[in-house]
XYZ file of C-alpha atoms in Angstrom:
168
model
C 0.000 0.000 0.000
C 2.608 2.589 1.088
C 6.167 2.697 -0.096
C 8.333 1.246 2.694
C 11.041 3.914 2.506
C 8.423 6.679 2.521
C 6.687 5.125 5.558
C 9.954 4.975 7.513
C 10.821 8.554 6.560
C 7.357 9.781 7.579
C 7.335 7.908 10.921
C 10.747 9.313 11.914
C 9.342 12.803 11.503
C 6.034 12.381 13.328
C 6.960 10.090 16.246
C 8.297 12.983 18.389
C 4.895 14.670 18.012
C 2.751 11.550 18.484
C 2.293 12.014 22.241
C -0.645 14.398 22.662
C -1.369 15.792 26.140
C -4.695 14.462 27.494
C -6.062 17.986 28.102
C -5.664 18.757 24.403
C -7.561 15.622 23.488
C -10.383 16.402 25.930
C -10.729 19.904 24.456
C -10.858 18.383 20.972
C -13.511 15.878 22.071
C -15.613 18.674 23.588
C -15.328 20.692 20.386
C -16.425 17.705 18.289
C -19.395 17.060 20.596
C -20.477 20.723 20.368
C -20.117 20.645 16.593
C -22.294 17.540 16.461
C -24.920 19.358 18.548
C -24.831 22.333 16.150
C -25.107 19.948 13.205
C -28.135 18.275 14.820
C -29.774 21.673 15.421
C -29.088 22.650 11.808
C -30.400 19.312 10.494
C -33.566 19.605 12.600
C -34.089 23.195 11.421
C -33.547 22.349 7.752
C -35.721 19.217 7.701
C -38.443 20.530 10.010
C -38.632 24.147 8.879
C -36.653 25.131 5.793
C -37.545 22.250 3.452
C -41.326 22.358 4.109
C -41.299 26.152 3.691
C -39.249 25.942 0.480
C -41.601 23.221 -0.783
C -44.587 25.527 -0.204
C -42.735 28.357 -2.000
C -41.884 26.115 -4.969
C -45.539 25.065 -5.266
C -46.588 28.743 -5.164
C -44.038 29.716 -7.822
C -44.857 26.753 -10.090
C -48.593 27.335 -9.718
C -48.182 30.935 -10.868
C -45.744 30.285 -13.706
C -42.746 31.995 -12.093
C -39.438 30.686 -13.437
C -37.298 29.420 -10.568
C -34.603 26.918 -9.696
C -33.787 25.171 -6.436
C -30.325 23.633 -6.101
C -28.266 22.015 -3.384
C -24.553 21.695 -2.969
C -23.030 20.259 0.189
C -24.905 21.799 3.098
C -26.144 24.686 0.965
C -29.628 25.220 -0.454
C -30.155 27.903 -3.091
C -33.401 29.262 -4.517
C -33.134 31.418 -7.620
C -36.129 33.261 -9.047
C -35.962 34.671 -12.574
C -38.193 37.551 -13.563
C -38.385 39.489 -16.830
C -35.273 41.592 -16.289
C -34.183 40.646 -12.805
C -33.273 37.714 -10.692
C -32.970 37.077 -6.987
C -31.268 34.272 -5.152
C -31.549 33.039 -1.578
C -28.689 30.884 -0.300
C -29.182 28.976 2.956
C -26.153 27.296 4.525
C -24.428 26.363 7.740
C -21.363 28.518 8.116
C -18.158 26.650 7.282
C -15.938 28.751 9.534
C -17.439 27.758 12.849
C -20.427 25.490 12.095
C -22.225 27.429 14.827
C -24.260 29.732 12.631
C -27.016 29.239 10.111
C -26.820 32.001 7.582
C -28.519 33.015 4.429
C -27.641 35.475 1.725
C -30.148 37.260 -0.456
C -28.593 38.409 -3.695
C -30.573 40.481 -6.165
C -29.451 41.965 -9.424
C -30.980 43.712 -12.398
C -30.304 45.798 -15.478
C -31.584 49.020 -13.953
C -29.044 48.799 -11.175
C -26.250 47.889 -13.559
C -24.995 44.564 -14.804
C -22.003 44.496 -12.497
C -23.771 45.374 -9.264
C -25.731 43.309 -6.829
C -26.992 43.552 -3.268
C -26.239 40.940 -0.668
C -28.318 40.836 2.527
C -26.963 38.417 5.107
C -28.658 37.196 8.273
C -27.034 34.850 10.754
C -28.587 32.752 13.501
C -26.839 30.959 16.337
C -27.179 27.168 16.237
C -26.340 26.608 19.899
C -30.098 26.452 20.465
C -32.742 24.940 18.181
C -34.310 27.469 15.813
C -38.105 27.828 15.584
C -39.943 27.146 12.321
C -41.108 30.759 12.115
C -37.567 31.868 11.240
C -37.612 29.906 7.963
C -40.975 31.394 6.984
C -39.865 34.880 8.009
C -36.652 34.679 5.994
C -38.399 33.423 2.847
C -40.919 36.254 3.185
C -38.036 38.701 3.606
C -36.433 37.304 0.445
C -39.653 37.675 -1.568
C -40.163 41.190 -0.154
C -36.642 42.244 -1.164
C -37.234 40.880 -4.643
C -40.541 42.750 -4.947
C -38.985 45.974 -3.643
C -36.220 45.727 -6.222
C -38.820 45.575 -8.987
C -40.141 48.972 -8.031
C -37.567 51.719 -8.387
C -38.362 55.378 -7.984
C -36.422 58.220 -9.544
C -33.251 58.940 -7.591
C -33.544 61.868 -5.214
C -31.705 65.013 -6.252
C -28.481 65.540 -4.401
C -28.528 68.627 -2.231
C -25.176 70.222 -1.336
C -24.454 70.503 2.393
C -25.978 73.593 3.966
C -28.622 74.114 1.275
C -32.306 73.354 1.542
C -34.429 71.415 -0.911
C -36.628 73.561 -3.170
C -40.261 73.488 -2.135
């Protein structure tokens, strides 16, 4: 399986570091247990709240002929809605840095705002405690609200130099 000379070379370099103090191992075990708890909270939230809410949204979009796509990759769920000249995307994931936060990004973009610009709204929730189902519904409603707000753009307000008043 391994080359014998490589194995000997490798073992001579790691043997001095093989003895790990027990307190370091206990800290590592505690960290793994906490991570498993966060993963369980995230799994319970996704299966009990996010997926049923996304399913209801997909049925609403399909029933009304709105072009959309739902994709998954790793622990990430993305919903992308395409409108005539705009699109919006909601990305739901467990943070990779610490595995303690559930976060979602809402990204919207359109021609009126410029092809190279987009807005990213991020919300994070702590996974140390189980999250209620209402959060998933609230965040999907926030996503749809942001998308609807981006469809309606008013004329930009005139810039007023400092110290001057707006004409009445």
